[in-house]
Short mmCIF file of C-alpha atoms in Angstrom, two decimals:
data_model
loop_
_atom_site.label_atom_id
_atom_site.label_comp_id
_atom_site.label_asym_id
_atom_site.label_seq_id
_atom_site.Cartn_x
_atom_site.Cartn_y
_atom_site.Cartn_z
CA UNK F 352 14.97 -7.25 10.23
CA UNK F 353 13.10 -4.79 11.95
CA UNK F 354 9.93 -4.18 10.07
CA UNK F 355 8.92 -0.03 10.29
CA UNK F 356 6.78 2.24 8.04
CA UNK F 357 9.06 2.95 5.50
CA UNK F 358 9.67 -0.68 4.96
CA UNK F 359 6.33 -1.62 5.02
CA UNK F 360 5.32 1.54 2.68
CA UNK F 361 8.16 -0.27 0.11
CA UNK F 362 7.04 -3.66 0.73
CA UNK F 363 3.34 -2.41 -0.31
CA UNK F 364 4.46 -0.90 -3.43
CA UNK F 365 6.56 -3.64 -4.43
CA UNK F 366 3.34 -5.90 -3.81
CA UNK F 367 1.28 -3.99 -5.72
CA UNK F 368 3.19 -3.21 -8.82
CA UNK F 369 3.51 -7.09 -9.02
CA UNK F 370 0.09 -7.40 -9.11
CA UNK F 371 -0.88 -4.49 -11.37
CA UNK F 372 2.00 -5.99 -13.52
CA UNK F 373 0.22 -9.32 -13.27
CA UNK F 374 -3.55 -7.81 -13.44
CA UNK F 375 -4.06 -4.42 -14.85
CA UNK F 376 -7.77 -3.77 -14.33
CA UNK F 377 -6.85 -4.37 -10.03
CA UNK F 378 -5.27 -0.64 -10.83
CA UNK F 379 -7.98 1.11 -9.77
CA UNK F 380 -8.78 -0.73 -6.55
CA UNK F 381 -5.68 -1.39 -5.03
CA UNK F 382 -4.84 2.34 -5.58
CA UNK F 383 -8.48 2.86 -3.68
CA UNK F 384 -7.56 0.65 -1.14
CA UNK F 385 -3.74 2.41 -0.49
CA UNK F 386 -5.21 5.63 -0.21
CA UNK F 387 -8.15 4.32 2.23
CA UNK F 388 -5.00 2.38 4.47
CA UNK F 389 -3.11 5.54 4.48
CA UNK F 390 -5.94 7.47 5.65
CA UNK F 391 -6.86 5.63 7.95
CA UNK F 392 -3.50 5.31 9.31
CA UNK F 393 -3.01 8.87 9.50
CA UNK F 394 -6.12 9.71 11.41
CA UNK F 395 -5.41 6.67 13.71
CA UNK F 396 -1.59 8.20 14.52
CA UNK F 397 -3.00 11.81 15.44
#
């Protein structure tokens, strides 16, 4: 399977609604922590 951002981007979410699921109070810093990822990855692709 052939791993691109849209899988990854699904992966991620699945991940983290597990662990929100599993550990509510990690809401706020895995939402931190997607933002700063997707930042970063779009000042990295330009």
């Amino acid at each position: 399977m052939y791993i691109n951002l849209h899988n990854m981007q699904a992966i991620i979410a699945l991940a983290c609604g597990v662990l929100i699921l599993i550990m509510p109070k990690l809401l706020n810093y895995i939402v931190a922590l997607y933002l700063i990822i997707l930042g970063v990855m779009g000042i990295v692709r330009f």
